[in-house]
Structures are given as structure tokens and as C-alpha cells.
Amino acid sequence: MQKNPFFLDSLVTNMLRLRAICPFSWRAFQFRPFTCEPLIIQMNKCTDEEKIFDLIERNKAMLSERQVGCAFNILWQLQQQKTSVLKNVEYVRDHPQFRTLYNLTANKFKLMNDDTLVKVLYITQQFDVNVLSVFSSCLANQHLYFSPLMGKIADIVHKNLETIQDLRSLSVLMVNISSLISRYFQEQLVNKIELLFDTTDSSEVDIARRTVQFLQNVKYSYPPLLERCNKIFLSNANHLDLDSISEILSLYQFLQFHNFEFVTMAKKRLIEMIPLFDHTASFVKLFVALGPIAGPKEKKRLKSTMLLMSEELTSQQALAVLGAMEEMESRNSHLIKKIASVLHKHLDTYKPIELLKITQALNFLHFQSKELFVKLRELLLSYLKISVIPSEISILVRAVSMIPSPHLDEVGISRIEAVLPQCDLNDLNGFATSVLRWIHYGHLHLDIITGKQLKLLQKLDHYGHQRLQQSNNLDLLWEELKSFKGEWLPESLLEETIITIQRLMEEINYKNVAGIASFISRTNYLSTLLLDRIASVVIQQIEKIHPFVILAIIFPFSILNYDPPQRDEFFATCMRHLNSNLGVLDPLMLVFLGFSFATLEYFPEDLLKAIFNIKFLARLDSQLEILPSSLNTRAQFRLMELNRAVCLECPEFQIPWFHDRFCQQYNKDIGSMNGAQQQIYKMLAEVLGGINCVKASVLTPYYYTIDFECILDKRKKPLPYGNHNITWGQLPEMHWKSNTQIVGSRLPPGAERIALEFLDSKAFCKNIPHIKGKSAMKKRHLEILGYHVIQIPHFEWNSMALSTKDARMDYLRERIFREGCHLK
């Protein structure tokens, strides 16, 4: 059966065009006389389609919009009564008078109300499933995402979701109605499209792309569906053009979906495209897509070409290039200056959110221009005076706080105070972060903190506590918390936030468990109730949890150094779930997983074998090339720390230590001491009997740095070092070699090395003096290396009990001489 999509497209397009031309004649049908009633009565008496079509043929010159709508309705009622569905669909669709009905619908469109129009479209899409999706796209093209008609379309999709089998049409509809649907409907659509991926041909790139677009629109990073779509993109890699690759990378970035294979493929394809684009618009798109993942050679080439094109950039192109340069961590001052010049020229055309992006990027790139920032400030304040939307006011205030002279005047502060009762936690956090910046700026530059700033901060605290106390839905609360940054929550609301989550913790399930775990990781707050609940949910619902999120779940246990009651079952459950996916998980994720488990003294052999092999390390090297420098460095450190942990705690695995060169590169700047460490160093010299009996900033085998080291003989007498010439700021002496016998064989019989570590607040949980994972692991490893480890917590050293020098000297003697030199 031949369909006529061109006819359908033109139908809905003409209908919309008529609506646009005659917006005030929509309801004209309400005033028409009732002379049409006899014909409608005749239609209602028809018992088969042929009689309806006969009436249409005889009366087509005078049919009203009501009669057209009635004809469609009767046809659909008759269709539903049939048993041979396919036969009747074809019969109706192919009938000449059905085409007449289409034409009449277009002609009468301006007189139809929304209900009649949507019913007609719904009925026609039963005979040709593409119609409703085409109509929704026409509305979308006119940016009518929130129109009543789009709402009607969403309702039709919702009521008929079970019967829809056309994956392409559904993917179009999902994108177009995404602004209007509930969370429950979102989940229904995701489940439906997953089912259609299983049962129909889902190999088309456009279907996959629209599916990912839908997930972005509803802000739902759903790994199973993203992974399915990603496989489609990879299998069609050779057919992906610049637009497709650019869009997919952007969608992945928003959804925080990281796939090494896709990025590697995209990088290769985009590099091949560099010589093909000399048009500004296309090259900007290439620059934005390739720049953040390119190697040094390609980045230099991109920047050189962009410098030549910079004068031709439009306002939006300049904004896109600036964002890419921020991601690239670019320090090309000439190009930054050129882009800033274009931005300055178009500054008054940008929306508030775009002004915030400009401010953030210029700050990150260390660009300075008094003239530009003065104009930027003027624009932000002018927007602030007229804005009434809380989220927009929050954006504007954040931007003002990032530019020189960040203070707000009375008008600005009054705008904030006016919207506080309407703000969610995310908006309140934006305001609080800005106020804290003003206070910090005033303290540094003006040596003043105004009472108005402190009063505003108190109001923010009040509304924040109120918002938390009124929260009764964990998922809604998580939406407000997930993007939290800054100091406000940790300083003012953290305990109240944890209490609220604990109150709602029965709502933690397989859908939100990774998000809640991720939030706890950022707080450094040890709530055993929440961590126990997370472990319990994972054990019970592991089959519904995607392997991609296991790292986020393990992370708080690792950071906070906490073993749940079901420790062994919890870890084993997670690893069983991971084992079948070790070959497809990103190399970076595996490294972080291995390190997180290692801090908890858990070393799954399958995971370690997957990481410590030549093939994996080659893949990791390739991935490191496309990571931002900060993440690249962190990844290399985690691999080194995992390598060290395995060598020290699991020598039976026979995994070699291969990080000497890396550690030497990153241990050049150690040796400086803070005030507390200098104080302890001087006292240790007195306690131990001389400066030659204590060493500072000692580098151990496997490159741990310890604050202080001393050696006691078998009678607990300090032994002097033969060579003591540490110069602060230089690389300290490493008097043992890596990969040698790790127990101190060079010591006299019965002697013992003592490692003294000063632990600041970062080594402990936020709420209780419980030592965190990395500090606990370091203590274990130093003990394996032969040290007796003495940790000096900051809260003990700075306590009232140790407020005098004598008290502190006694404390050190107690810890060194009486706590124990474990005699061999």
C-alpha cells in the first residue's frame, strides 16, 4: 500500500498556516446555524463506511466543519466494530472520499475548535500512524511546545501507548511532547521504547538520536537505553556526519554519559573532516565538537584556523567557541582576546543564562578587560531590575558575583528578598553562593562585611531550612540537590538535609540509589542509617540497577571508610553484577572502581586482572588523551594508588609496581610544611633529643610522603640520623628504594621506625571524628612497610587540653614512647 507522506505533511502544514493567518476565527463554528443537523443525523444512522462515503460525495460542496468531524468520528466507530482490522484500514485509507475528507479538513481547519481538530488527527493517524507525529513536528517547528494542541497530542499518546508500534513515529512524538509530560508518563514512554527496541527494527540513527534527545529533554540519564542507542551510533559510524556527531556529543555531555568507544570514533571521524570545512558556520561546529577531545596537534590546528575566522563569527558562534575553549582549558590569549571582542560587540543581545556562561568562561580563562566587564555588569543589573522569575534572578546574581566589584545595590538585594519564598533549594544555593562571594570579596579588598549581606544570608538559611522541613518526596528533593555546589549547604544546611533524607529513606530504591549515594559522597557526612539503607537496596534490587552506576554507589563507602553490616554480601553482589560488563565499561570507570574497592580492603581478582594487563592499559592511555587535564591527572593518580595498594596488600597477585617514573614526576614540590607541622617539628626535636633525631617530609618506598619520621631502638631511645640536611621545598631524601625488601632490614635489631602524621579536618568525616578512607589506607600501607604509625588529629592538637607547650610536649612523649614501640 502506497502512502502519501507529502500529502499528510502539506495537510498539517496548511492547517497550521491557516491558524496563523486567522487566529481570531477559530471559534466561528459556535455561531453557525443548526441547518446541518439533518445530515449529521443521517451520518449517525450509517451502518457501513460506504454509506458515509456516499453522503460525503453527494454533499461535499456544502459540508461544514462539524459534519467533517462527525464523518471522521463515524468512520472510526465503524472501524472499531470490525474484526478484520487490516482489511478495513486499507479499504478506508484507499477510498477516494477519504481523500475528499482530508481536503475538506484543510479547507475547514480555521473553523474547527481544538477538540475537533485533534480528534480528526487522532482518527486519521489510526489509518496512517505517521500523521500525529507529523502534526506534532509542525507544532514543534513553530515552538508551540506548550500549546493546548500539543497537550491534546500528549493525551492521545498517553491513552494509546500500548497500541503504538511505529518506533519512528513514537520517537518523534516523545521529543515533541516531552515538555508537557509527568514523571510517570516519562517512565511509561521509556519502557515502551525499550520494548519496541527489542521487538522492531531499531537500527536507524535518527530513531536513536531522537531517543537520546528525549532523555535530555526530560533530564533522565537512563543507562540501559543510552547504551542501546550508543551501539546503533557505533554500528553506523561511517554514516555519521558532522551535525550528527556534534549533536550526539552534546547530548551525551548533558546526560553525563561517557562512552570511550564513541568518543574515540568521533575524534577519528572529526579529525578526518578538518580539511573539508572552510565555511565559518561548519568550522565552528567542528571546533566545538572536536576541540575538547582533540590531541595537542589538532587543537593547535583548530585554534589557528579559528583565529583567521574570528572576525566573521556571529554572536551565537562566538559564544559556542568560548564554551569550547573553556572545555579545552585553552590559554591562547590571542584567540581569547579575539573572541572576547566579538562577544563585547554583541553583548546586549545575549540572554541572562548566556551572560552567565560568558562570565564563567572568561573568569576560567583568566581574561581581563575593564571595559567589557563594566558593560557586562550594567547589562546584568538592568536585567535584574526587571526580572521576576526566581531562577533567572538567581542566574543574574551569580553572574554579578563573578565580576570585579561584585556587590549589589539596594535594588538588587530587594529583588532577591522578594522572590525568596518562591525559590527551590537550587535557587537558594545560587543566591547563598553569591552572597558568600560578596562577603569574601569585602573581607579581602574592603575589610568590611555589611550587615545587609549577613542579614540576607540569615534569610537564605531560614528559607532553606523551611524548604527541607516541608519536603515529602525524595525524588523531588534530589532534583533540587543534585547540582549543588559551593559552601552554603556544607556550612548551613548539611545536617538538616541529611535528617530530611533519613526521614524519607524508605523511598530510596533502584532508580535513585546512585543519586543519593553520589550526594552523600560530596557531603563527607557519615550517616550509617543512609549507607546501610543503600547497601540493603543494592542487595535486594541489584538486577534492576545498571552496572554503570555501581561506582557512584560504592564511592561514599570508600570515601567515608564505612563497612555496612552486610559488607561481604554487599561487595560480592556489586562485583557479580560488574563481572559480565568488565569488557564494556569505560577504562576510567574501572580504575576508579578498583581504587574505591581497594580503600575498603576489597580486592576482587577479576577486576584487577581486567585492569592490570597491556590491552587495558593501552585503552586507558587512549582515553587519557581526550580527558581534561585535571581529570587526566586524577585518573593517573588513582591508577598509581591502586597499583600501590595491590602490591602492598595482595602480593600473591604478582602485579608489578610500574609507577616509579610517574611518582618522581609528581613529587618535586613536596616538602613545605604548614604552621601546625612546623610547630610539631620543633617540639619533636626537643622531645627526641635533637634535630638530628627527626626527619620531616620523608618519602617512603612506593612514594608515600609522611610528615615526620624517627627511629627508636629496642630500649625506646631515639636513634640519630647520620645525614640530616633537609631543605624545605626540595625533594626530600628517600632513603629506601622501591621494590626492595619493605621491612626495615637496615635497622639495628629490635629498633622500629615511627611515622607521625598530622591529620587536618580533611582527613575526617564532616560530622564525627571518623577517619576517612584514604587516610585509613595510608596507615595500613605504612604499617605494611614496617612503620609504627602515630596519627595526630587536629581536634586533639588544637584542643583546650593541649593549649600550652608543656601539655603538647607531654602529648608527644605519650604518643611516641608509651603508645608503643612494638618490640620485635
mmCIF file of N, CA and C in Angstrom, residues 552-653:
data_model
loop_
_atom_site.group_PDB
_atom_site.id
_atom_site.type_symbol
_atom_site.label_atom_id
_atom_site.label_comp_id
_atom_site.label_asym_id
_atom_site.label_seq_id
_atom_site.Cartn_x
_atom_site.Cartn_y
_atom_site.Cartn_z
ATOM 1 N N ALA A 552 29.219 4.963 41.494
ATOM 2 C CA ALA A 552 28.603 6.009 42.320
ATOM 3 C C ALA A 552 28.085 5.441 43.631
ATOM 4 N N ILE A 553 27.611 4.193 43.609
ATOM 5 C CA ILE A 553 27.087 3.560 44.829
ATOM 6 C C ILE A 553 28.204 3.207 45.802
ATOM 7 N N ILE A 554 29.318 2.706 45.285
ATOM 8 C CA ILE A 554 30.439 2.303 46.144
ATOM 9 C C ILE A 554 31.168 3.514 46.727
ATOM 10 N N PHE A 555 31.166 4.610 45.995
ATOM 11 C CA PHE A 555 32.013 5.758 46.312
ATOM 12 C C PHE A 555 31.876 6.274 47.741
ATOM 13 N N PRO A 556 30.653 6.507 48.273
ATOM 14 C CA PRO A 556 30.580 7.044 49.638
ATOM 15 C C PRO A 556 31.144 6.099 50.692
ATOM 16 N N PHE A 557 30.995 4.794 50.482
ATOM 17 C CA PHE A 557 31.565 3.832 51.424
ATOM 18 C C PHE A 557 33.085 3.956 51.420
ATOM 19 N N SER A 558 33.653 4.127 50.226
ATOM 20 C CA SER A 558 35.103 4.265 50.084
ATOM 21 C C SER A 558 35.601 5.560 50.716
ATOM 22 N N ILE A 559 34.966 6.671 50.381
ATOM 23 C CA ILE A 559 35.409 7.971 50.895
ATOM 24 C C ILE A 559 35.299 8.027 52.408
ATOM 25 N N LEU A 560 34.160 7.562 52.925
ATOM 26 C CA LEU A 560 33.874 7.706 54.358
ATOM 27 C C LEU A 560 34.396 6.539 55.190
ATOM 28 N N ASN A 561 35.017 5.536 54.530
ATOM 29 C CA ASN A 561 35.640 4.427 55.250
ATOM 30 C C ASN A 561 34.622 3.712 56.136
ATOM 31 N N TYR A 562 33.533 3.262 55.483
ATOM 32 C CA TYR A 562 32.459 2.627 56.250
ATOM 33 C C TYR A 562 32.093 1.280 55.655
ATOM 34 N N ASP A 563 32.043 0.272 56.523
ATOM 35 C CA ASP A 563 31.598 -1.063 56.138
ATOM 36 C C ASP A 563 30.183 -1.287 56.659
ATOM 37 N N PRO A 564 29.215 -1.533 55.779
ATOM 38 C CA PRO A 564 27.853 -1.819 56.258
ATOM 39 C C PRO A 564 27.813 -3.189 56.920
ATOM 40 N N PRO A 565 26.764 -3.478 57.698
ATOM 41 C CA PRO A 565 26.681 -4.795 58.370
ATOM 42 C C PRO A 565 26.795 -5.972 57.399
ATOM 43 N N GLN A 566 26.223 -5.807 56.196
ATOM 44 C CA GLN A 566 26.287 -6.898 55.206
ATOM 45 C C GLN A 566 27.460 -6.677 54.258
ATOM 46 N N ARG A 567 28.609 -6.258 54.765
ATOM 47 C CA ARG A 567 29.749 -5.858 53.939
ATOM 48 C C ARG A 567 30.068 -6.862 52.843
ATOM 49 N N ASP A 568 30.333 -8.089 53.232
ATOM 50 C CA ASP A 568 30.778 -9.093 52.258
ATOM 51 C C ASP A 568 29.718 -9.359 51.197
ATOM 52 N N GLU A 569 28.449 -9.458 51.618
ATOM 53 C CA GLU A 569 27.365 -9.708 50.665
ATOM 54 C C GLU A 569 27.192 -8.505 49.732
ATOM 55 N N PHE A 570 27.310 -7.300 50.286
ATOM 56 C CA PHE A 570 27.151 -6.073 49.512
ATOM 57 C C PHE A 570 28.220 -5.981 48.419
ATOM 58 N N PHE A 571 29.479 -6.151 48.808
ATOM 59 C CA PHE A 571 30.565 -6.060 47.827
ATOM 60 C C PHE A 571 30.487 -7.176 46.793
ATOM 61 N N ALA A 572 30.203 -8.382 47.253
ATOM 62 C CA ALA A 572 30.126 -9.519 46.328
ATOM 63 C C ALA A 572 28.986 -9.340 45.332
ATOM 64 N N THR A 573 27.860 -8.818 45.815
ATOM 65 C CA THR A 573 26.713 -8.560 44.934
ATOM 66 C C THR A 573 27.086 -7.560 43.846
ATOM 67 N N CYS A 574 27.764 -6.480 44.243
ATOM 68 C CA CYS A 574 28.189 -5.472 43.267
ATOM 69 C C CYS A 574 29.142 -6.073 42.236
ATOM 70 N N MET A 575 30.098 -6.875 42.678
ATOM 71 C CA MET A 575 31.084 -7.437 41.755
ATOM 72 C C MET A 575 30.467 -8.461 40.810
ATOM 73 N N ARG A 576 29.543 -9.259 41.301
ATOM 74 C CA ARG A 576 28.869 -10.220 40.406
ATOM 75 C C ARG A 576 28.153 -9.465 39.288
ATOM 76 N N HIS A 577 27.568 -8.346 39.639
ATOM 77 C CA HIS A 577 26.839 -7.547 38.656
ATOM 78 C C HIS A 577 27.791 -6.902 37.649
ATOM 79 N N LEU A 578 29.015 -6.622 38.104
ATOM 80 C CA LEU A 578 30.002 -5.970 37.245
ATOM 81 C C LEU A 578 30.736 -6.951 36.336
ATOM 82 N N ASN A 579 30.904 -8.180 36.798
ATOM 83 C CA ASN A 579 31.792 -9.114 36.107
ATOM 84 C C ASN A 579 31.468 -9.306 34.632
ATOM 85 N N SER A 580 30.177 -9.388 34.304
ATOM 86 C CA SER A 580 29.806 -9.622 32.905
ATOM 87 C C SER A 580 29.957 -8.364 32.056
ATOM 88 N N ASN A 581 30.272 -7.235 32.685
ATOM 89 C CA ASN A 581 30.385 -5.979 31.940
ATOM 90 C C ASN A 581 31.795 -5.380 31.986
ATOM 91 N N LEU A 582 32.749 -6.117 32.507
ATOM 92 C CA LEU A 582 34.102 -5.569 32.647
ATOM 93 C C LEU A 582 34.704 -5.187 31.302
ATOM 94 N N GLY A 583 34.303 -5.901 30.250
ATOM 95 C CA GLY A 583 34.873 -5.607 28.934
ATOM 96 C C GLY A 583 34.272 -4.398 28.246
ATOM 97 N N VAL A 584 33.106 -3.917 28.734
ATOM 98 C CA VAL A 584 32.456 -2.797 28.058
ATOM 99 C C VAL A 584 32.476 -1.512 28.876
ATOM 100 N N LEU A 585 32.792 -1.608 30.155
ATOM 101 C CA LEU A 585 32.855 -0.399 30.972
ATOM 102 C C LEU A 585 34.044 0.462 30.561
ATOM 103 N N ASP A 586 33.883 1.771 30.675
ATOM 104 C CA ASP A 586 34.970 2.681 30.337
ATOM 105 C C ASP A 586 36.215 2.365 31.167
ATOM 106 N N PRO A 587 37.407 2.430 30.570
ATOM 107 C CA PRO A 587 38.635 2.195 31.326
ATOM 108 C C PRO A 587 38.721 3.070 32.583
ATOM 109 N N LEU A 588 38.359 4.326 32.439
ATOM 110 C CA LEU A 588 38.422 5.245 33.572
ATOM 111 C C LEU A 588 37.542 4.770 34.716
ATOM 112 N N MET A 589 36.350 4.285 34.385
ATOM 113 C CA MET A 589 35.434 3.813 35.423
ATOM 114 C C MET A 589 36.007 2.603 36.154
ATOM 115 N N LEU A 590 36.643 1.706 35.416
ATOM 116 C CA LEU A 590 37.237 0.527 36.052
ATOM 117 C C LEU A 590 38.344 0.918 37.018
ATOM 118 N N VAL A 591 39.157 1.893 36.643
ATOM 119 C CA VAL A 591 40.238 2.340 37.528
ATOM 120 C C VAL A 591 39.671 2.912 38.822
ATOM 121 N N PHE A 592 38.664 3.755 38.697
ATOM 122 C CA PHE A 592 38.064 4.352 39.890
ATOM 123 C C PHE A 592 37.344 3.299 40.732
ATOM 124 N N LEU A 593 36.739 2.316 40.087
ATOM 125 C CA LEU A 593 36.123 1.218 40.834
ATOM 126 C C LEU A 593 37.168 0.433 41.619
ATOM 127 N N GLY A 594 38.255 0.087 40.931
ATOM 128 C CA GLY A 594 39.316 -0.662 41.607
ATOM 129 C C GLY A 594 39.873 0.083 42.800
ATOM 130 N N PHE A 595 40.114 1.385 42.643
ATOM 131 C CA PHE A 595 40.651 2.181 43.744
ATOM 132 C C PHE A 595 39.643 2.282 44.889
ATOM 133 N N SER A 596 38.353 2.477 44.574
ATOM 134 C CA SER A 596 37.335 2.593 45.617
ATOM 135 C C SER A 596 37.238 1.316 46.431
ATOM 136 N N PHE A 597 37.274 0.164 45.759
ATOM 137 C CA PHE A 597 37.266 -1.099 46.482
ATOM 138 C C PHE A 597 38.536 -1.259 47.321
ATOM 139 N N ALA A 598 39.676 -0.833 46.783
ATOM 140 C CA ALA A 598 40.947 -1.002 47.492
ATOM 141 C C ALA A 598 40.970 -0.231 48.800
ATOM 142 N N THR A 599 40.384 0.963 48.823
ATOM 143 C CA THR A 599 40.366 1.721 50.081
ATOM 144 C C THR A 599 39.578 0.978 51.152
ATOM 145 N N LEU A 600 38.664 0.111 50.715
ATOM 146 C CA LEU A 600 37.834 -0.657 51.651
ATOM 147 C C LEU A 600 38.412 -2.049 51.915
ATOM 148 N N GLU A 601 39.680 -2.258 51.513
ATOM 149 C CA GLU A 601 40.368 -3.549 51.689
ATOM 150 C C GLU A 601 39.640 -4.677 50.967
ATOM 151 N N TYR A 602 39.125 -4.374 49.772
ATOM 152 C CA TYR A 602 38.436 -5.388 48.977
ATOM 153 C C TYR A 602 39.115 -5.423 47.616
ATOM 154 N N PHE A 603 39.645 -6.594 47.250
ATOM 155 C CA PHE A 603 40.450 -6.718 46.037
ATOM 156 C C PHE A 603 39.923 -7.855 45.167
ATOM 157 N N PRO A 604 38.838 -7.611 44.409
ATOM 158 C CA PRO A 604 38.288 -8.667 43.545
ATOM 159 C C PRO A 604 39.255 -9.006 42.407
ATOM 160 N N GLU A 605 39.617 -10.259 42.317
ATOM 161 C CA GLU A 605 40.658 -10.673 41.380
ATOM 162 C C GLU A 605 40.271 -10.419 39.928
ATOM 163 N N ASP A 606 39.002 -10.676 39.576
ATOM 164 C CA ASP A 606 38.577 -10.464 38.195
ATOM 165 C C ASP A 606 38.736 -9.007 37.774
ATOM 166 N N LEU A 607 38.397 -8.115 38.664
ATOM 167 C CA LEU A 607 38.519 -6.684 38.361
ATOM 168 C C LEU A 607 39.982 -6.289 38.195
ATOM 169 N N LEU A 608 40.835 -6.791 39.060
ATOM 170 C CA LEU A 608 42.253 -6.445 38.991
ATOM 171 C C LEU A 608 42.898 -7.013 37.727
ATOM 172 N N LYS A 609 42.506 -8.220 37.348
ATOM 173 C CA LYS A 609 43.039 -8.804 36.112
ATOM 174 C C LYS A 609 42.572 -8.019 34.887
ATOM 175 N N ALA A 610 41.335 -7.487 34.978
ATOM 176 C CA ALA A 610 40.821 -6.697 33.859
ATOM 177 C C ALA A 610 41.574 -5.384 33.704
ATOM 178 N N ILE A 611 42.097 -4.857 34.813
ATOM 179 C CA ILE A 611 42.791 -3.561 34.789
ATOM 180 C C ILE A 611 44.270 -3.716 34.474
ATOM 181 N N PHE A 612 44.923 -4.649 35.142
ATOM 182 C CA PHE A 612 46.386 -4.739 35.017
ATOM 183 C C PHE A 612 46.778 -5.721 33.920
ATOM 184 N N ASN A 613 46.515 -5.290 32.685
ATOM 185 C CA ASN A 613 47.000 -6.022 31.516
ATOM 186 C C ASN A 613 47.295 -5.012 30.423
ATOM 187 N N ILE A 614 48.138 -5.408 29.502
ATOM 188 C CA ILE A 614 48.651 -4.476 28.490
ATOM 189 C C ILE A 614 47.535 -3.897 27.628
ATOM 190 N N LYS A 615 46.577 -4.734 27.223
ATOM 191 C CA LYS A 615 45.500 -4.256 26.354
ATOM 192 C C LYS A 615 44.673 -3.170 27.034
ATOM 193 N N PHE A 616 44.322 -3.411 28.308
ATOM 194 C CA PHE A 616 43.523 -2.417 29.033
ATOM 195 C C PHE A 616 44.293 -1.115 29.209
ATOM 196 N N LEU A 617 45.549 -1.211 29.591
ATOM 197 C CA LEU A 617 46.341 -0.003 29.837
ATOM 198 C C LEU A 617 46.524 0.805 28.552
ATOM 199 N N ALA A 618 46.567 0.122 27.403
ATOM 200 C CA ALA A 618 46.639 0.840 26.125
ATOM 201 C C ALA A 618 45.340 1.605 25.874
ATOM 202 N N ARG A 619 44.201 0.955 26.176
ATOM 203 C CA ARG A 619 42.905 1.651 26.035
ATOM 204 C C ARG A 619 42.829 2.843 26.981
ATOM 205 N N LEU A 620 43.325 2.664 28.176
ATOM 206 C CA LEU A 620 43.310 3.756 29.149
ATOM 207 C C LEU A 620 44.157 4.928 28.658
ATOM 208 N N ASP A 621 45.331 4.621 28.098
ATOM 209 C CA ASP A 621 46.182 5.694 27.564
ATOM 210 C C ASP A 621 45.450 6.472 26.475
ATOM 211 N N SER A 622 44.716 5.753 25.623
ATOM 212 C CA SER A 622 43.960 6.431 24.567
ATOM 213 C C SER A 622 42.876 7.332 25.152
ATOM 214 N N GLN A 623 42.243 6.856 26.230
ATOM 215 C CA GLN A 623 41.191 7.665 26.842
ATOM 216 C C GLN A 623 41.765 8.889 27.547
ATOM 217 N N LEU A 624 42.928 8.740 28.165
ATOM 218 C CA LEU A 624 43.544 9.863 28.867
ATOM 219 C C LEU A 624 43.822 11.031 27.922
ATOM 220 N N GLU A 625 44.071 10.711 26.666
ATOM 221 C CA GLU A 625 44.370 11.760 25.682
ATOM 222 C C GLU A 625 43.185 12.690 25.432
ATOM 223 N N ILE A 626 41.961 12.211 25.679
ATOM 224 C CA ILE A 626 40.781 13.026 25.380
ATOM 225 C C ILE A 626 40.147 13.612 26.636
ATOM 226 N N LEU A 627 40.789 13.417 27.792
ATOM 227 C CA LEU A 627 40.236 13.935 29.040
ATOM 228 C C LEU A 627 40.788 15.324 29.341
ATOM 229 N N PRO A 628 40.021 16.171 30.037
ATOM 230 C CA PRO A 628 40.568 17.437 30.533
ATOM 231 C C PRO A 628 41.768 17.160 31.441
ATOM 232 N N SER A 629 42.696 18.102 31.516
ATOM 233 C CA SER A 629 43.960 17.854 32.228
ATOM 234 C C SER A 629 43.742 17.478 33.689
ATOM 235 N N SER A 630 42.784 18.121 34.347
ATOM 236 C CA SER A 630 42.565 17.831 35.764
ATOM 237 C C SER A 630 42.089 16.396 35.962
ATOM 238 N N LEU A 631 41.153 15.943 35.117
ATOM 239 C CA LEU A 631 40.650 14.574 35.223
ATOM 240 C C LEU A 631 41.719 13.580 34.786
ATOM 241 N N ASN A 632 42.506 13.943 33.790
ATOM 242 C CA ASN A 632 43.611 13.099 33.337
ATOM 243 C C ASN A 632 44.570 12.821 34.494
ATOM 244 N N THR A 633 44.965 13.886 35.191
ATOM 245 C CA THR A 633 45.898 13.737 36.312
ATOM 246 C C THR A 633 45.297 12.901 37.426
ATOM 247 N N ARG A 634 44.020 13.154 37.741
ATOM 248 C CA ARG A 634 43.372 12.399 38.817
ATOM 249 C C ARG A 634 43.299 10.920 38.465
ATOM 250 N N ALA A 635 43.015 10.618 37.200
ATOM 251 C CA ALA A 635 42.939 9.223 36.774
ATOM 252 C C ALA A 635 44.290 8.527 36.918
ATOM 253 N N GLN A 636 45.365 9.212 36.532
ATOM 254 C CA GLN A 636 46.698 8.615 36.658
ATOM 255 C C GLN A 636 47.076 8.390 38.125
ATOM 256 N N PHE A 637 46.698 9.319 38.980
ATOM 257 C CA PHE A 637 46.966 9.138 40.413
ATOM 258 C C PHE A 637 46.199 7.945 40.967
ATOM 259 N N ARG A 638 44.931 7.796 40.547
ATOM 260 C CA ARG A 638 44.146 6.673 41.066
ATOM 261 C C ARG A 638 44.719 5.338 40.592
ATOM 262 N N LEU A 639 45.204 5.278 39.356
ATOM 263 C CA LEU A 639 45.828 4.043 38.885
ATOM 264 C C LEU A 639 47.086 3.750 39.692
ATOM 265 N N MET A 640 47.898 4.789 39.948
ATOM 266 C CA MET A 640 49.106 4.604 40.750
ATOM 267 C C MET A 640 48.747 4.109 42.148
ATOM 268 N N GLU A 641 47.737 4.745 42.778
ATOM 269 C CA GLU A 641 47.359 4.358 44.143
ATOM 270 C C GLU A 641 46.792 2.943 44.186
ATOM 271 N N LEU A 642 46.055 2.559 43.137
ATOM 272 C CA LEU A 642 45.564 1.181 43.066
ATOM 273 C C LEU A 642 46.722 0.221 42.887
ATOM 274 N N ASN A 643 47.663 0.557 42.012
ATOM 275 C CA ASN A 643 48.855 -0.271 41.797
ATOM 276 C C ASN A 643 49.620 -0.462 43.113
ATOM 277 N N ARG A 644 49.779 0.613 43.859
ATOM 278 C CA ARG A 644 50.483 0.553 45.147
ATOM 279 C C ARG A 644 49.734 -0.319 46.152
ATOM 280 N N ALA A 645 48.396 -0.154 46.211
ATOM 281 C CA ALA A 645 47.602 -0.931 47.163
ATOM 282 C C ALA A 645 47.676 -2.422 46.865
ATOM 283 N N VAL A 646 47.627 -2.782 45.580
ATOM 284 C CA VAL A 646 47.675 -4.192 45.209
ATOM 285 C C VAL A 646 49.051 -4.784 45.514
ATOM 286 N N CYS A 647 50.113 -4.029 45.223
ATOM 287 C CA CYS A 647 51.463 -4.523 45.507
ATOM 288 C C CYS A 647 51.673 -4.753 47.000
ATOM 289 N N LEU A 648 51.137 -3.856 47.816
ATOM 290 C CA LEU A 648 51.359 -3.954 49.260
ATOM 291 C C LEU A 648 50.424 -4.944 49.935
ATOM 292 N N GLU A 649 49.145 -4.960 49.525
ATOM 293 C CA GLU A 649 48.163 -5.770 50.244
ATOM 294 C C GLU A 649 47.877 -7.108 49.581
ATOM 295 N N CYS A 650 48.214 -7.260 48.308
ATOM 296 C CA CYS A 650 47.934 -8.516 47.601
ATOM 297 C C CYS A 650 49.148 -8.962 46.793
ATOM 298 N N PRO A 651 50.283 -9.177 47.415
ATOM 299 C CA PRO A 651 51.462 -9.592 46.654
ATOM 300 C C PRO A 651 51.262 -10.914 45.921
ATOM 301 N N GLU A 652 50.294 -11.721 46.382
ATOM 302 C CA GLU A 652 50.052 -13.019 45.738
ATOM 303 C C GLU A 652 49.557 -12.872 44.309
ATOM 304 N N PHE A 653 49.017 -11.703 43.950
ATOM 305 C CA PHE A 653 48.561 -11.480 42.579
ATOM 306 C C PHE A 653 49.730 -11.242 41.626
#
